[in-house]
mmCIF file of C-alpha atoms in Angstrom:
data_model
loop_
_atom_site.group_PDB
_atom_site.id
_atom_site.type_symbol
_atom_site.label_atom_id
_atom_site.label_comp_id
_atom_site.label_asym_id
_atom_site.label_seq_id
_atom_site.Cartn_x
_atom_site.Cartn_y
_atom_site.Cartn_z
ATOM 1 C CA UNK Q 1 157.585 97.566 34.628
ATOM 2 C CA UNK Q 2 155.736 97.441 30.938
ATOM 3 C CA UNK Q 3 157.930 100.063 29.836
ATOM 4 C CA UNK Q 4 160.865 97.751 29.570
ATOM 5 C CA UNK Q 5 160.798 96.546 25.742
ATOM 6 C CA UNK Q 6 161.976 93.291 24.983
ATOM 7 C CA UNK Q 7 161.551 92.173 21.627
ATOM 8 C CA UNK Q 8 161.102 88.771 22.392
ATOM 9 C CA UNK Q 9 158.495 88.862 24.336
ATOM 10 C CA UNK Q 10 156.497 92.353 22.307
ATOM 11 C CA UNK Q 11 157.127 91.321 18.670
ATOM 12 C CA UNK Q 12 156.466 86.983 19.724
ATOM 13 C CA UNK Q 13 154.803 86.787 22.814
ATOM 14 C CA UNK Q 14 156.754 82.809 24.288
ATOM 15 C CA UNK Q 15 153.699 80.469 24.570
ATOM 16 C CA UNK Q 16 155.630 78.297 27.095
ATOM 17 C CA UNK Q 17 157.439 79.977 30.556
ATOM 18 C CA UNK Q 18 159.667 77.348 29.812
ATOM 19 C CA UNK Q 19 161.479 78.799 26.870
ATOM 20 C CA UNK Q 20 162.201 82.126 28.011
ATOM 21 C CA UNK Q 21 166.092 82.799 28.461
ATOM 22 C CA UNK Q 22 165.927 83.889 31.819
ATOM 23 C CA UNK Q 23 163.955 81.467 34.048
ATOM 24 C CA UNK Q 24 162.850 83.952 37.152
ATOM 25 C CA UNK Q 25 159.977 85.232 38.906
ATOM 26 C CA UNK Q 26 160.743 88.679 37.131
ATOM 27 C CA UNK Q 27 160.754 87.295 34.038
ATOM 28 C CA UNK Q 28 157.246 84.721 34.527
ATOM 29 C CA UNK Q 29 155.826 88.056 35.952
ATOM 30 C CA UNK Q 30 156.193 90.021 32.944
ATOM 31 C CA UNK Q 31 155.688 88.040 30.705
ATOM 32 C CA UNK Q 32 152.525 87.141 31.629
ATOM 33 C CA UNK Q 33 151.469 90.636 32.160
ATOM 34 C CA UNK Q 34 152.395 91.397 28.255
ATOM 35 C CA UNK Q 35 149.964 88.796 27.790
ATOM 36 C CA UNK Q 36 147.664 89.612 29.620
ATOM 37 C CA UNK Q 37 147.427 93.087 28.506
ATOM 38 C CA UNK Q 38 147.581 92.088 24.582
ATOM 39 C CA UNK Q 39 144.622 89.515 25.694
ATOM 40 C CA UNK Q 40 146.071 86.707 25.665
ATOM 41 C CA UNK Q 41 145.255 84.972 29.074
ATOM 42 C CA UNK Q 42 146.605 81.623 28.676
ATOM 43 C CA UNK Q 43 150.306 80.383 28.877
ATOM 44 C CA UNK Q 44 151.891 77.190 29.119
ATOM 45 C CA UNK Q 45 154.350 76.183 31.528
ATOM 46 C CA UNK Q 46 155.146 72.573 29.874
ATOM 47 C CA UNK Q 47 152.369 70.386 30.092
ATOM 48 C CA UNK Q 48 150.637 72.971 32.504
ATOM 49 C CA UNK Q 49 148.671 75.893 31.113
ATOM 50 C CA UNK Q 50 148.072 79.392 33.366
ATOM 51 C CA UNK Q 51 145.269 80.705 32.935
ATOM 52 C CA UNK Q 52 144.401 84.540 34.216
ATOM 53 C CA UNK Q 53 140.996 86.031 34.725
ATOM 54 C CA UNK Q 54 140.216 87.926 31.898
ATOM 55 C CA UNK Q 55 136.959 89.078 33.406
ATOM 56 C CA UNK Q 56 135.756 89.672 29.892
ATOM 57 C CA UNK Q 57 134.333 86.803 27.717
ATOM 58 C CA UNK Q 58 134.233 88.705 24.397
ATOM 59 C CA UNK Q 59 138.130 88.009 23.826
ATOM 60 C CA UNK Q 60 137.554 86.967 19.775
ATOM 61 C CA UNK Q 61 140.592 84.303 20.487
ATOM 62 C CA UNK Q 62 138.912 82.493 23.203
ATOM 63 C CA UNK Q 63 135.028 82.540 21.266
ATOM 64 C CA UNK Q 64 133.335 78.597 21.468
ATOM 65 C CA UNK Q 65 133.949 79.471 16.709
ATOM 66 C CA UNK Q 66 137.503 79.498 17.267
ATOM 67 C CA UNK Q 67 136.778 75.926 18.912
ATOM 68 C CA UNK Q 68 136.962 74.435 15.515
ATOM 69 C CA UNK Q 69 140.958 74.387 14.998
ATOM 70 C CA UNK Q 70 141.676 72.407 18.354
ATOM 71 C CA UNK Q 71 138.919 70.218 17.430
ATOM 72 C CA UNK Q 72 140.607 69.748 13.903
ATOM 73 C CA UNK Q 73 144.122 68.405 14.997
ATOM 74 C CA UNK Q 74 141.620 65.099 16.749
ATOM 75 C CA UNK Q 75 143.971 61.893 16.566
ATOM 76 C CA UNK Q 76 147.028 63.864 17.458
ATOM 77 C CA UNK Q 77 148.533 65.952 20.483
ATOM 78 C CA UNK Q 78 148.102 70.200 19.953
ATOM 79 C CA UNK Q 79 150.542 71.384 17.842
ATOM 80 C CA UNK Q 80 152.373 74.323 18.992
ATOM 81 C CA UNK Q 81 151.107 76.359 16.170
ATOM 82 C CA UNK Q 82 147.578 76.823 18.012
ATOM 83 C CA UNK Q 83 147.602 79.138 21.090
ATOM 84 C CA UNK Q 84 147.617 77.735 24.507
ATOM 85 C CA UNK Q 85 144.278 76.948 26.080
ATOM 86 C CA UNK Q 86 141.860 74.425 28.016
ATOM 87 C CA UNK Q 87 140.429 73.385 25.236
ATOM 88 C CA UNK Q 88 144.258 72.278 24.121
ATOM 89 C CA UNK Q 89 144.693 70.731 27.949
ATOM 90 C CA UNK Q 90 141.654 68.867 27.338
ATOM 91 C CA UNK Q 91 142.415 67.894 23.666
ATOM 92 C CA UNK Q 92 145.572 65.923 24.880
ATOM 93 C CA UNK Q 93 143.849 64.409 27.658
ATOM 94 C CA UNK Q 94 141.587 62.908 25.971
ATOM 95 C CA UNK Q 95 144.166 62.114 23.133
ATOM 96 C CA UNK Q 96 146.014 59.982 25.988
ATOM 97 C CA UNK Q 97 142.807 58.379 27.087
ATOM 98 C CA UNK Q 98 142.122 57.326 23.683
ATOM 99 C CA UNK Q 99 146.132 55.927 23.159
ATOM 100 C CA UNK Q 100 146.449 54.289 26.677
ATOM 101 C CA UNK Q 101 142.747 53.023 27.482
ATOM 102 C CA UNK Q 102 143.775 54.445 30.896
ATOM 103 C CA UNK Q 103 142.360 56.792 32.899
ATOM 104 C CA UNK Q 104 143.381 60.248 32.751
ATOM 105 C CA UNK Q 105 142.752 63.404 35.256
ATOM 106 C CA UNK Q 106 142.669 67.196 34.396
ATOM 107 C CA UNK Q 107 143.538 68.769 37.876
ATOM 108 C CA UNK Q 108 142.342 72.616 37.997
ATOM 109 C CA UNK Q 109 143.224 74.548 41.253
ATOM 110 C CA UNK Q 110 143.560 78.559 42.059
ATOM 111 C CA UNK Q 111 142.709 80.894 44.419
ATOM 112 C CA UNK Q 112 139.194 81.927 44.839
ATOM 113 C CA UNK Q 113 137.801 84.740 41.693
ATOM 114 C CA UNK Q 114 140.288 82.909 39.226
ATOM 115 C CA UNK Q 115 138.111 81.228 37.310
ATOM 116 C CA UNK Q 116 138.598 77.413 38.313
ATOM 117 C CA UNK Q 117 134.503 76.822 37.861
ATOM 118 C CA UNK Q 118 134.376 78.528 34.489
ATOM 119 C CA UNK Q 119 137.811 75.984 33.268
ATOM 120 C CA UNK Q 120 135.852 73.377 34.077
ATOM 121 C CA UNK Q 121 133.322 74.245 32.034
ATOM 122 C CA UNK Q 122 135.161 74.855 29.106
ATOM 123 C CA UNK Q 123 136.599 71.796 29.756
ATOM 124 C CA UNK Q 124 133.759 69.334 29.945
ATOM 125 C CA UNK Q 125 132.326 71.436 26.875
ATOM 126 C CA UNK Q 126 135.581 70.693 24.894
ATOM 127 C CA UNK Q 127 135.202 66.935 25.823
ATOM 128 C CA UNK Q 128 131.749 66.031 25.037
ATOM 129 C CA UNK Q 129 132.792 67.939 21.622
ATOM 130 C CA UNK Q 130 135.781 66.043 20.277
ATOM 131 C CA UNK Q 131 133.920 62.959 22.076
ATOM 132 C CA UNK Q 132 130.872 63.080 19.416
ATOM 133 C CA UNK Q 133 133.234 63.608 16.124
ATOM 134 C CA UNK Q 134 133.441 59.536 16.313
ATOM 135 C CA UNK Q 135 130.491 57.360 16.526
ATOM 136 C CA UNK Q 136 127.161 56.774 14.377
ATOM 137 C CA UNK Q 137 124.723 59.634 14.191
ATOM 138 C CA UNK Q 138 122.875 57.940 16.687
ATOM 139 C CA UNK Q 139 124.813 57.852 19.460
ATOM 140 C CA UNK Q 140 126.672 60.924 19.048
ATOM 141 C CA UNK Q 141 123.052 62.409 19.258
ATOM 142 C CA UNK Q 142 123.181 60.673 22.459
ATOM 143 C CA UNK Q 143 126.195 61.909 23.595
ATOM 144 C CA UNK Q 144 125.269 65.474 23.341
ATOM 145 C CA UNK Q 145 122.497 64.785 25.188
ATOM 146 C CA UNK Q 146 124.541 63.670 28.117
ATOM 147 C CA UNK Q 147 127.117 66.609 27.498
ATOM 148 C CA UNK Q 148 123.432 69.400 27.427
ATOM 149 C CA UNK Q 149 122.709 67.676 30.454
ATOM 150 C CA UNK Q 150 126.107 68.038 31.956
ATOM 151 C CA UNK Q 151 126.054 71.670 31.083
ATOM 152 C CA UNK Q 152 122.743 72.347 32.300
ATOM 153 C CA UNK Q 153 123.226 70.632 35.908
ATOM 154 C CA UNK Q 154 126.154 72.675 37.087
ATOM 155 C CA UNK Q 155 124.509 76.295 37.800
ATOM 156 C CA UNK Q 156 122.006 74.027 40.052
ATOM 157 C CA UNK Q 157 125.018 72.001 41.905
ATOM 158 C CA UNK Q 158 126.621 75.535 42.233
ATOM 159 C CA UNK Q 159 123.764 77.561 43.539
ATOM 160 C CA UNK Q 160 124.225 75.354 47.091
ATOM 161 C CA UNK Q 161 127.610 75.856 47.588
ATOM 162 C CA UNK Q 162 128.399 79.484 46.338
ATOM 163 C CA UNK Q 163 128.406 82.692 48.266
ATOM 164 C CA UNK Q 164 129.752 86.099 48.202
ATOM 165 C CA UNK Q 165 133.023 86.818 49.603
ATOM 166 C CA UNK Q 166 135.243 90.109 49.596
ATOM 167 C CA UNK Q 167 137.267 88.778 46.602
ATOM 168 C CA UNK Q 168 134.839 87.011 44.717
ATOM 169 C CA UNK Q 169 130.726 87.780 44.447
ATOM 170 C CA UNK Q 170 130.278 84.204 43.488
ATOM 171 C CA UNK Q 171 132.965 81.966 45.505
ATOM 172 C CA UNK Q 172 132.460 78.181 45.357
ATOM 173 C CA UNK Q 173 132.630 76.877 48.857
ATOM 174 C CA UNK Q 174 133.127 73.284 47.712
ATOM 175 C CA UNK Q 175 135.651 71.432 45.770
ATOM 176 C CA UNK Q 176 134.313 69.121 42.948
ATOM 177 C CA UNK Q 177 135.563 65.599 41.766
ATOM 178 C CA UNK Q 178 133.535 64.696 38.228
ATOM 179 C CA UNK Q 179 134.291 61.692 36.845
ATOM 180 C CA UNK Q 180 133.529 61.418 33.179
ATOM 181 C CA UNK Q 181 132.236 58.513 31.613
ATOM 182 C CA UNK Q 182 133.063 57.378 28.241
ATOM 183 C CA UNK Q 183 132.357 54.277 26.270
ATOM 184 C CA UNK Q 184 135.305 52.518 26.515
ATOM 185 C CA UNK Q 185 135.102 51.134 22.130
ATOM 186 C CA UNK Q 186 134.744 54.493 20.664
ATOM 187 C CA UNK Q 187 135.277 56.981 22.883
ATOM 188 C CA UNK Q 188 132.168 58.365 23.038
ATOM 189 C CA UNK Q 189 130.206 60.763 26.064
ATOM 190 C CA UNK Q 190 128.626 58.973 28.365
ATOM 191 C CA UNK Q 191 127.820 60.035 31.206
ATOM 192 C CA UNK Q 192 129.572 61.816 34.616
ATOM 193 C CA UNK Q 193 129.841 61.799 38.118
ATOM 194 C CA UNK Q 194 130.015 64.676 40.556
ATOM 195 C CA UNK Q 195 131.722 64.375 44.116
ATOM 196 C CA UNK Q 196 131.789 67.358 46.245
ATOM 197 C CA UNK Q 197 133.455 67.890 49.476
ATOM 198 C CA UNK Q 198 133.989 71.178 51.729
ATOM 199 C CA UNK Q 199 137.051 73.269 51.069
ATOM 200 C CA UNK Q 200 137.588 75.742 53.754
ATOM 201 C CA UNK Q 201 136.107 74.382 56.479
ATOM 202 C CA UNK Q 202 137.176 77.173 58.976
ATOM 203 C CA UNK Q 203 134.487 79.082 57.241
ATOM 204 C CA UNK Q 204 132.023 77.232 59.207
ATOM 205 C CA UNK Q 205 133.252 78.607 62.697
ATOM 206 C CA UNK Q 206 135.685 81.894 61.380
ATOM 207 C CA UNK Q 207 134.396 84.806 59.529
ATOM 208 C CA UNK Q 208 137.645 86.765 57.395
ATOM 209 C CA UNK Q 209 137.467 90.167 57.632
ATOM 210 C CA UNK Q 210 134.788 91.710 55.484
ATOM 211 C CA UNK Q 211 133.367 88.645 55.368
ATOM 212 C CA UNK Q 212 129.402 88.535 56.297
ATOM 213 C CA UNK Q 213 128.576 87.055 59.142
#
């Protein structure tokens, strides 16, 4: 019910699920409604950020200018003073890559219309841009080469394994592994990998109701 007033959540809006007071399904619920609604569509739980559809990419918050801030704190986690957001998830993975030399995984999962292909876009965008603010001129040149490349292959890779469904008009029918390359000295773009492999395969010998045939 978004009647119900609660002034922590209307006047400060809790970034994390995990402060709240009251811990509950009732509580998650509207809280992320209240976000929702005053457009904010991301929400951490932790070290895990929620992300709802927006269906709208004009939200001034979420605009590739307002980039620049997460890109600012490079060398050092998010702080909590910038709004939750991919481009934080994928700040402070590659923030751990750089500390451990290890490799690191951003796992992005949801139900089908909530926006899973488009977070991995702004993902791999975010990377290949705090990637280039170290190197030479020269190879970060190179490196947004790669990341253009990147970009540019994905609409291709996706036009042979999308189709419309009854809750989505442009559902991916295959789940995606990239691995992203990076020069392991400074850091830098080089390169990815792209594994795909069938998620529902009942598809192939069901058809859902509504579903074309």
């Amino acid at each position: 019910n978004l009647e119900f007033y609660d002034p922590v959540i209307e006047d400060r809006p809790v970034d994390d699920l995990l402060a709240l007071t009251h811990l509950h399904d009732a509580s998650i619920l509207r809280t992320l409604a209240v976000r929702y609604y005053k457009d904010v569509i991301y929400t951490n739980i932790g070290v895990i950020v929620v992300a709802i559809n927006p269906f709208n990419r004009t939200i001034p918050a979420y605009l590739d200018d307002k980039m620049g801030s997460y890109l600012a704190e490079a060398g050092q986690m998010i702080s909590e003073k910038l709004l939750p957001h991919s481009w934080a998830q994928a700040h402070n993975t590659f923030f751990e890559l750089c500390e451990s030399n290890m490799n690191q995984c951003v796992l992005i999962s949801g139900e089908s219309g909530a926006g899973k292909t488009e977070a991995t876009k702004i993902v791999m965008k975010y990377l290949a841009a705090v990637s280039v603010l170290r190197g030479t001129p020269e190879e970060k040149e190179k490196a947004m080469k790669v990341a253009t490349a990147l970009a540019a292959c994905s609409p291709i890779l996706e036009a042979f394994g999308n189709a419309k469904t009854v809750r989505n008009d442009n559902s991916s029918r295959f789940g995606k592994l990239m691995r992203v390359k990076f020069n392991p000295s400074n850091f830098l773009l080089e390169g990815a990998h792209a594994t795909k492999y069938l998620l529902e395969k009942s598809r192939i010998v069901t058809c859902g109701p509504g579903e074309r045939v």
